[in-house]
Coordinates of C-alpha atoms and ligand atoms in Angstrom, one line a residue:
M60 CA -183.8 -26.6 -134.9
K61 CA -184.4 -30.1 -133.8
F62 CA -183.2 -31.9 -130.8
V63 CA -183.9 -35.3 -129.5
D64 CA -185.9 -35.7 -126.4
E65 CA -185.5 -39.2 -125.0
A66 CA -186.7 -41.4 -122.1
T67 CA -186.2 -45.1 -121.3
I68 CA -188.9 -46.7 -119.3
E69 CA -190.0 -50.1 -118.2
V70 CA -193.6 -51.4 -118.7
I71 CA -195.0 -54.4 -116.9
A72 CA -198.4 -55.8 -117.7
G73 CA -200.5 -57.5 -115.1
K74 CA -200.6 -61.3 -114.6
G75 CA -203.8 -63.1 -115.3
G76 CA -205.7 -64.5 -112.3
N77 CA -205.6 -68.2 -111.7
G78 CA -208.6 -70.4 -112.6
A79 CA -210.4 -71.8 -109.6
H80 CA -210.7 -75.4 -108.5
S81 CA -214.0 -75.8 -106.7
F82 CA -217.1 -78.0 -106.4
R83 CA -220.7 -77.1 -105.8
R84 CA -221.7 -77.7 -102.3
E85 CA -225.4 -77.2 -101.6
K86 CA -227.6 -78.7 -99.0
F87 CA -229.7 -80.8 -101.3
I88 CA -227.2 -81.5 -104.0
P89 CA -224.8 -84.0 -102.5
K90 CA -222.5 -84.4 -105.4
G91 CA -222.3 -81.0 -107.0
G92 CA -220.3 -80.5 -110.2
P93 CA -217.3 -78.3 -110.7
D94 CA -217.9 -74.6 -110.3
G95 CA -214.4 -73.0 -110.3
G96 CA -214.5 -69.9 -112.4
D97 CA -211.7 -68.4 -114.7
G98 CA -209.2 -65.9 -113.6
G99 CA -209.4 -62.3 -114.9
R100 CA -207.0 -60.9 -117.5
G101 CA -204.1 -58.8 -116.2
G102 CA -204.1 -55.1 -117.1
S103 CA -202.2 -54.1 -120.3
V104 CA -200.0 -51.1 -120.7
L105 CA -201.1 -49.0 -123.7
A106 CA -199.6 -46.0 -125.4
I107 CA -201.7 -43.2 -127.0
A108 CA -200.4 -40.3 -129.1
D109 CA -201.8 -37.1 -127.8
R110 CA -201.1 -33.8 -129.5
N111 CA -201.7 -31.9 -126.3
I112 CA -198.4 -33.4 -124.9
N113 CA -195.3 -31.9 -126.3
T114 CA -192.3 -33.5 -124.7
L115 CA -191.2 -36.7 -123.0
I116 CA -190.2 -35.0 -119.9
D117 CA -192.8 -36.8 -117.8
Y118 CA -191.1 -40.1 -118.6
R119 CA -187.8 -39.0 -117.2
Y120 CA -189.4 -38.9 -113.8
A121 CA -191.8 -41.8 -114.0
R122 CA -189.8 -44.7 -115.4
K123 CA -191.7 -47.8 -114.3
H124 CA -195.3 -48.4 -115.4
V125 CA -197.0 -51.4 -113.9
A126 CA -200.5 -52.6 -114.6
R127 CA -202.4 -54.6 -112.0
N128 CA -203.0 -58.4 -111.9
G129 CA -206.3 -60.0 -112.8
E130 CA -208.3 -61.5 -110.0
H131 CA -208.3 -65.2 -109.4
G132 CA -211.4 -67.1 -110.2
R133 CA -213.6 -68.4 -107.3
G134 CA -216.1 -71.1 -106.6
S135 CA -219.8 -70.8 -107.5
D136 CA -218.9 -70.0 -111.1
Q137 CA -217.4 -66.7 -110.2
Y138 CA -215.0 -65.3 -112.7
G139 CA -212.2 -63.1 -111.5
A140 CA -212.4 -59.5 -112.6
G141 CA -210.0 -58.3 -115.3
A142 CA -207.6 -55.5 -114.2
E143 CA -207.8 -52.0 -115.7
N144 CA -205.3 -51.1 -118.4
I145 CA -203.0 -48.2 -118.0
T146 CA -202.4 -45.8 -120.8
L147 CA -199.3 -43.8 -121.3
R148 CA -199.9 -40.5 -123.2
M149 CA -197.1 -39.2 -125.3
P150 CA -196.5 -36.6 -128.0
V151 CA -197.4 -37.2 -131.6
G152 CA -194.1 -38.0 -133.3
T153 CA -192.8 -40.2 -130.6
I154 CA -191.0 -43.3 -131.8
I155 CA -191.0 -46.3 -129.5
Y156 CA -188.0 -48.7 -129.6
D157 CA -187.3 -51.9 -127.8
A158 CA -184.5 -50.7 -125.4
E159 CA -182.8 -54.1 -125.4
T160 CA -182.6 -54.8 -129.1
G161 CA -183.0 -51.3 -130.5
E162 CA -185.8 -52.4 -132.8
E163 CA -188.3 -49.8 -133.8
L164 CA -191.7 -51.0 -132.6
F165 CA -194.1 -48.1 -133.1
D166 CA -194.1 -44.7 -134.8
M167 CA -196.8 -42.7 -133.0
N168 CA -197.4 -40.3 -135.8
R169 CA -201.1 -39.6 -135.5
H170 CA -203.1 -38.0 -132.8
G171 CA -205.2 -40.6 -131.1
Q172 CA -203.1 -43.6 -132.3
E173 CA -203.2 -46.3 -129.7
V174 CA -200.9 -49.4 -129.4
I175 CA -200.3 -52.1 -126.8
L176 CA -196.9 -51.8 -125.2
A177 CA -197.3 -54.8 -123.0
A178 CA -200.3 -57.1 -123.1
G179 CA -201.8 -58.4 -119.8
G180 CA -201.6 -62.1 -119.1
E181 CA -204.7 -64.1 -119.9
G182 CA -206.6 -65.5 -116.9
G183 CA -206.4 -69.2 -116.2
L184 CA -209.3 -71.6 -116.7
G185 CA -211.4 -72.8 -113.8
N186 CA -212.2 -76.5 -113.4
I187 CA -215.7 -76.0 -114.9
H188 CA -213.9 -76.1 -118.3
F189 CA -212.5 -79.6 -117.7
K190 CA -215.8 -81.4 -117.1
S191 CA -216.5 -84.2 -119.6
S192 CA -218.5 -87.4 -119.8
V193 CA -215.5 -89.4 -118.4
N194 CA -214.5 -86.9 -115.8
R195 CA -217.4 -85.4 -113.9
A196 CA -215.2 -84.1 -111.1
P197 CA -212.2 -82.5 -112.8
K198 CA -209.5 -81.3 -110.5
Q199 CA -207.6 -79.5 -113.3
W200 CA -207.4 -75.7 -113.5
T201 CA -204.8 -73.5 -115.1
P202 CA -202.8 -70.7 -113.7
G203 CA -203.0 -67.2 -115.1
K204 CA -200.3 -66.2 -117.7
E205 CA -197.6 -63.7 -116.9
G206 CA -198.1 -60.2 -118.3
E207 CA -195.6 -59.0 -120.9
Q208 CA -192.7 -57.0 -119.6
R209 CA -190.4 -54.7 -121.7
R210 CA -187.9 -52.0 -121.5
L211 CA -188.7 -49.3 -124.0
R212 CA -187.0 -46.2 -125.3
F213 CA -189.1 -43.3 -126.5
E214 CA -187.6 -40.8 -128.9
L215 CA -189.0 -37.5 -130.0
K216 CA -187.5 -35.0 -132.3
V217 CA -188.6 -31.7 -130.9
L218 CA -188.7 -28.2 -132.5
A219 CA -188.1 -25.1 -130.4
D220 CA -191.2 -23.0 -129.7
V221 CA -189.3 -20.0 -128.4
G222 CA -186.0 -18.6 -129.5
L223 CA -183.7 -16.4 -127.4
L224 CA -182.1 -13.5 -129.2
G225 CA -179.6 -11.0 -128.0
M226 CA -176.1 -9.6 -127.7
P227 CA -173.3 -11.7 -126.3
N228 CA -173.5 -11.7 -122.5
A229 CA -177.2 -10.6 -122.5
G230 CA -177.9 -13.6 -120.3
K231 CA -179.5 -16.0 -122.7
S232 CA -177.8 -19.1 -121.4
T233 CA -178.5 -18.0 -117.8
L234 CA -182.2 -17.6 -118.6
I235 CA -182.5 -21.0 -120.3
S236 CA -180.7 -22.7 -117.5
R237 CA -183.0 -21.0 -115.0
I238 CA -186.3 -21.9 -116.7
S239 CA -185.6 -25.2 -118.4
N240 CA -183.7 -28.5 -118.0
A241 CA -180.8 -27.3 -120.3
R242 CA -177.5 -26.6 -118.6
P243 CA -175.4 -24.6 -121.1
K244 CA -172.1 -23.0 -120.2
I245 CA -172.4 -19.5 -118.7
A246 CA -169.6 -17.0 -118.5
D247 CA -168.9 -13.3 -118.2
Y248 CA -167.2 -13.1 -121.6
P249 CA -168.9 -12.7 -125.0
F250 CA -169.5 -15.7 -127.3
T251 CA -169.6 -18.3 -124.6
T252 CA -172.3 -20.1 -126.5
L253 CA -171.0 -21.5 -129.7
H254 CA -173.8 -24.0 -130.6
P255 CA -177.5 -23.8 -129.9
N256 CA -178.9 -25.5 -126.9
L257 CA -182.5 -26.6 -126.4
G258 CA -184.3 -26.9 -123.1
V259 CA -187.7 -28.0 -122.1
V260 CA -189.7 -25.6 -119.9
R261 CA -192.3 -27.3 -117.9
T262 CA -195.1 -25.1 -116.5
S263 CA -197.4 -27.7 -115.0
E264 CA -197.9 -31.4 -114.9
S265 CA -199.0 -31.6 -118.5
R266 CA -197.8 -28.4 -120.1
S267 CA -194.4 -27.6 -121.5
F268 CA -192.6 -25.9 -124.4
V269 CA -189.1 -25.9 -125.8
V270 CA -186.7 -23.0 -125.8
A271 CA -183.6 -22.5 -128.0
D272 CA -180.6 -20.7 -126.7
I273 CA -178.3 -19.5 -129.6
P274 CA -175.0 -17.7 -129.8
G275 CA -174.9 -13.9 -129.3
L276 CA -175.6 -11.7 -132.3
I277 CA -173.8 -8.4 -132.9
E278 CA -174.0 -5.5 -135.4
G279 CA -172.4 -6.6 -138.7
A280 CA -173.2 -10.3 -138.1
S281 CA -174.6 -10.5 -141.6
E282 CA -171.1 -9.6 -142.9
G283 CA -169.6 -12.2 -140.6
A284 CA -168.9 -10.1 -137.5
G285 CA -168.7 -12.2 -134.3
L286 CA -170.1 -15.6 -135.0
G287 CA -171.9 -14.5 -138.0
H288 CA -175.7 -14.9 -138.3
L289 CA -176.2 -18.3 -139.9
F290 CA -177.2 -19.9 -136.6
L291 CA -180.4 -17.8 -136.9
R292 CA -181.7 -20.6 -139.0
H293 CA -182.3 -22.5 -135.7
L294 CA -185.0 -20.0 -135.0
A295 CA -186.9 -20.6 -138.2
R296 CA -189.6 -22.8 -136.7
T297 CA -190.0 -21.0 -133.5
R298 CA -193.3 -19.2 -132.7
I299 CA -192.0 -16.4 -130.5
L300 CA -188.6 -14.7 -130.2
L301 CA -187.4 -13.3 -126.9
H302 CA -185.1 -10.4 -127.4
L303 CA -182.9 -10.1 -124.3
V304 CA -181.3 -6.8 -123.5
D305 CA -178.8 -6.4 -120.7
V306 CA -179.8 -3.3 -118.7
S307 CA -177.3 -3.7 -115.9
S308 CA -175.3 -0.7 -116.9
L309 CA -178.2 1.6 -117.5
D310 CA -179.2 4.3 -115.2
P311 CA -182.1 6.4 -116.3
D312 CA -179.9 9.1 -117.8
E313 CA -180.6 9.4 -121.5
D314 CA -177.1 8.5 -122.7
T315 CA -176.8 5.0 -121.6
I316 CA -180.4 4.2 -122.6
A317 CA -179.9 5.7 -126.1
R318 CA -176.8 3.5 -126.5
A319 CA -178.7 0.3 -125.4
V320 CA -181.6 1.2 -127.7
G321 CA -179.1 1.5 -130.6
E322 CA -177.7 -1.9 -129.9
A323 CA -181.1 -3.4 -129.6
R324 CA -182.1 -1.9 -133.0
A325 CA -178.9 -3.3 -134.5
I326 CA -179.9 -6.8 -133.4
I327 CA -183.3 -6.4 -135.1
E328 CA -181.7 -5.1 -138.2
E329 CA -179.4 -8.2 -138.3
L330 CA -182.5 -10.3 -138.0
R331 CA -184.2 -8.5 -140.9
K332 CA -181.1 -8.9 -143.0
Y333 CA -181.0 -12.6 -142.4
D334 CA -184.6 -13.3 -143.1
E335 CA -187.7 -11.2 -143.4
T336 CA -190.0 -13.9 -142.0
L337 CA -187.9 -14.2 -138.9
Y338 CA -188.0 -10.5 -138.6
E339 CA -191.8 -10.6 -138.7
K340 CA -192.2 -13.3 -136.0
P341 CA -193.8 -12.2 -132.7
R342 CA -191.0 -10.7 -130.6
W343 CA -191.1 -10.0 -126.9
L344 CA -188.7 -7.7 -125.2
V345 CA -187.0 -9.0 -122.1
L346 CA -184.9 -6.6 -120.1
N347 CA -182.4 -8.6 -118.1
K348 CA -180.1 -8.2 -115.1
L349 CA -182.7 -6.1 -113.2
D350 CA -181.0 -7.0 -110.0
M351 CA -178.2 -4.6 -111.0
V352 CA -180.5 -1.7 -111.5
S353 CA -181.5 0.6 -108.7
D354 CA -184.7 2.0 -110.3
P355 CA -186.0 -0.8 -112.5
E356 CA -189.4 0.8 -113.3
T357 CA -187.8 4.0 -114.7
V358 CA -185.3 2.1 -116.7
K359 CA -188.0 0.0 -118.2
T360 CA -190.3 3.0 -119.1
R361 CA -187.4 5.1 -120.5
F362 CA -186.0 2.2 -122.5
C363 CA -189.4 1.3 -124.1
K364 CA -190.1 4.9 -124.8
E365 CA -186.8 5.5 -126.5
F366 CA -187.1 2.2 -128.4
G367 CA -190.6 3.1 -129.5
W368 CA -191.7 -0.3 -128.2
D369 CA -195.4 -0.9 -127.5
G370 CA -195.2 -4.7 -127.6
K371 CA -194.9 -7.1 -124.8
V372 CA -192.1 -6.4 -122.4
F373 CA -190.8 -8.2 -119.3
A374 CA -188.2 -7.1 -116.8
I375 CA -186.4 -9.9 -115.2
S376 CA -183.3 -11.2 -113.5
A377 CA -182.3 -14.4 -115.1
L378 CA -179.8 -14.8 -112.3
S379 CA -182.2 -14.6 -109.4
G380 CA -185.2 -15.7 -111.2
D381 CA -187.2 -12.5 -110.5
G382 CA -189.9 -12.1 -113.1
T383 CA -189.2 -15.3 -114.9
Q384 CA -192.3 -17.1 -113.7
Q385 CA -194.7 -14.6 -115.3
L386 CA -192.6 -14.8 -118.4
I387 CA -192.9 -18.5 -118.8
W388 CA -196.6 -18.6 -118.0
D389 CA -197.3 -16.0 -120.6
L390 CA -195.1 -17.9 -123.1
Q391 CA -197.0 -21.1 -122.3
D392 CA -200.3 -19.4 -122.9
A393 CA -199.2 -18.0 -126.2
I394 CA -197.7 -21.2 -127.4
D395 CA -200.8 -23.1 -126.4
A396 CA -202.9 -20.7 -128.4
Y397 CA -200.8 -21.3 -131.5
R398 CA -201.1 -25.0 -131.0
Q399 CA -204.8 -24.8 -130.7
V400 CA -205.0 -23.0 -134.1
D401 CA -202.8 -25.8 -135.6
N402 CA -205.0 -28.5 -134.1
I403 CA -208.1 -27.0 -135.6
A404 CA -206.4 -26.8 -139.0
E405 CA -205.1 -30.4 -138.7
D406 CA -208.6 -31.7 -137.8
K407 CA -210.1 -30.0 -140.8
A408 CA -207.5 -31.5 -143.1
A409 CA -207.4 -35.0 -141.6
G410 CA -211.0 -35.9 -140.7
T411 CA -211.4 -38.3 -137.8
F412 CA -209.1 -40.9 -136.4
V413 CA -209.6 -44.7 -136.8
A414 CA -207.8 -47.2 -134.5
E415 CA -205.5 -49.4 -136.6
D416 CA -203.8 -51.8 -134.3
P417 CA -205.5 -55.1 -135.0
R418 CA -204.7 -56.2 -131.4
F419 CA -206.8 -53.4 -130.1
D420 CA -210.2 -54.4 -128.9
D421 CA -212.8 -51.7 -128.6
A422 CA -214.3 -53.2 -125.5
R423 CA -211.2 -51.9 -123.6
G424 CA -210.7 -52.8 -120.0
D425 CA -211.1 -56.4 -119.4
N426 CA -211.0 -57.9 -122.8
L427 CA -208.0 -56.4 -124.4
A428 CA -206.6 -59.6 -125.8
P429 CA -204.0 -60.1 -128.6
R430 CA -206.0 -61.9 -131.2
Ligands
GTP501 N1 -176.4 -9.8 -112.2 C1 -176.8 -10.5 -113.2 N2 -175.9 -11.2 -114.0 C2 -176.5 -12.0 -115.0 C3 -177.9 -12.1 -115.2 N3 -178.0 -12.9 -116.2 C4 -176.8 -13.3 -116.7 N4 -175.9 -12.7 -115.9 C5 -174.4 -12.8 -116.1 O1 -174.0 -12.4 -117.4 C6 -173.0 -13.1 -117.9 C7 -173.3 -13.7 -119.3 O2 -174.4 -14.6 -119.1 P1 -174.6 -15.7 -120.2 O3 -175.9 -16.4 -119.8 O4 -173.5 -16.5 -120.5 O5 -174.9 -14.8 -121.5 P2 -175.2 -15.2 -123.0 O6 -176.2 -14.2 -123.5 O7 -175.6 -16.6 -123.0 O8 -173.8 -14.9 -123.7 P3 -173.2 -15.6 -125.0 O9 -173.4 -17.1 -124.9 O10 -171.8 -15.2 -124.9 O11 -173.9 -15.0 -126.1 C8 -172.7 -14.2 -116.9 O12 -171.6 -13.8 -116.1 C9 -173.9 -14.3 -116.1 O13 -173.7 -14.7 -114.7 C10 -178.7 -11.4 -114.3 O14 -180.0 -11.5 -114.4 N5 -178.2 -10.6 -113.3
MG502 MG1 -174.7 -18.1 -124.0

């Protein structure tokens, strides 16, 4: 499934430094000529598409990006230094709009693609430029130009990396609201969730992944029981499924465990009936509501044994957050590994990247000038 990740930010490029107005004054040169240098260029704000970034979540926190001004020129032919550019890294697939007019400006669809969001102002000219045969002592100089300033909207269509699967009331919505920025409705009755929700899970400054919370699935869903099973299509592009099982009513006596295992098997059977490829996706077992269980270790061991499960298993409380940290770290590592494999395949297919924006000057830094 796709959802739109969005952020609106402001970019302000640096102002160019002023040109200087100055004359040479040396001991033995009584009437020195003009020696006022030019101002430096203001820093530009650039954007680069980076496939190692997956969401726009950073831009919801940092909304204003300001590059520094260029230095003013000085006497003795000294030019002011240009200010450094700042570069905003964003996911491949980000579309950049002018937030005021709604006009589409850039489609950042290639890894490494680089564009200028706001160009730094040019530096002003010092008075050395105004010397001529008729004016040997020019007083003119020009001020630096203002940097460009814009409000921009970034838009990214995101696909879920992880899908939550489970019976109604298993705690899927509670989990996504605990680990991500999504805030779906949570309630103690079945079929609370009627439409999928996506949330971004952020595990560090630069790492994140997207989780899909879907309605609960019950036995017979493929024949239309409950909400049916068509919403499973939202999991088609995910990498990993988390199968949530509510273990709150289990005590390690065999009966309750056998019943829960039966229900878990039914869920997997519904998955298989919907689509064989979904059934074959990596699936991790997540035992939820552990805060309600007096002997969690035993419940976990017995459940897995009865289920015949030797895959990855987590025991958590979505409500208290117990165990969720390890779960999201492991998910992030696994998702990163999949992306790495994709990147290698993509590099092989695409060859290397060439900068395309004609305004982009390879010299970077000081000389990034619109031509
Ligand atoms: N004690 C406890 N209660 C939980 C936990 N996780 C969820 N719950 C409760 O279980 C009930 C159902 O939670 P939801 O998150 O709405 O479950 P769901 O899987 O999204 O349910 P549907 O949307 O109906 O499929 C709510 O009352 C939650 O507060 C948990 O770890 N511990
Ligand atoms: Mg729900």
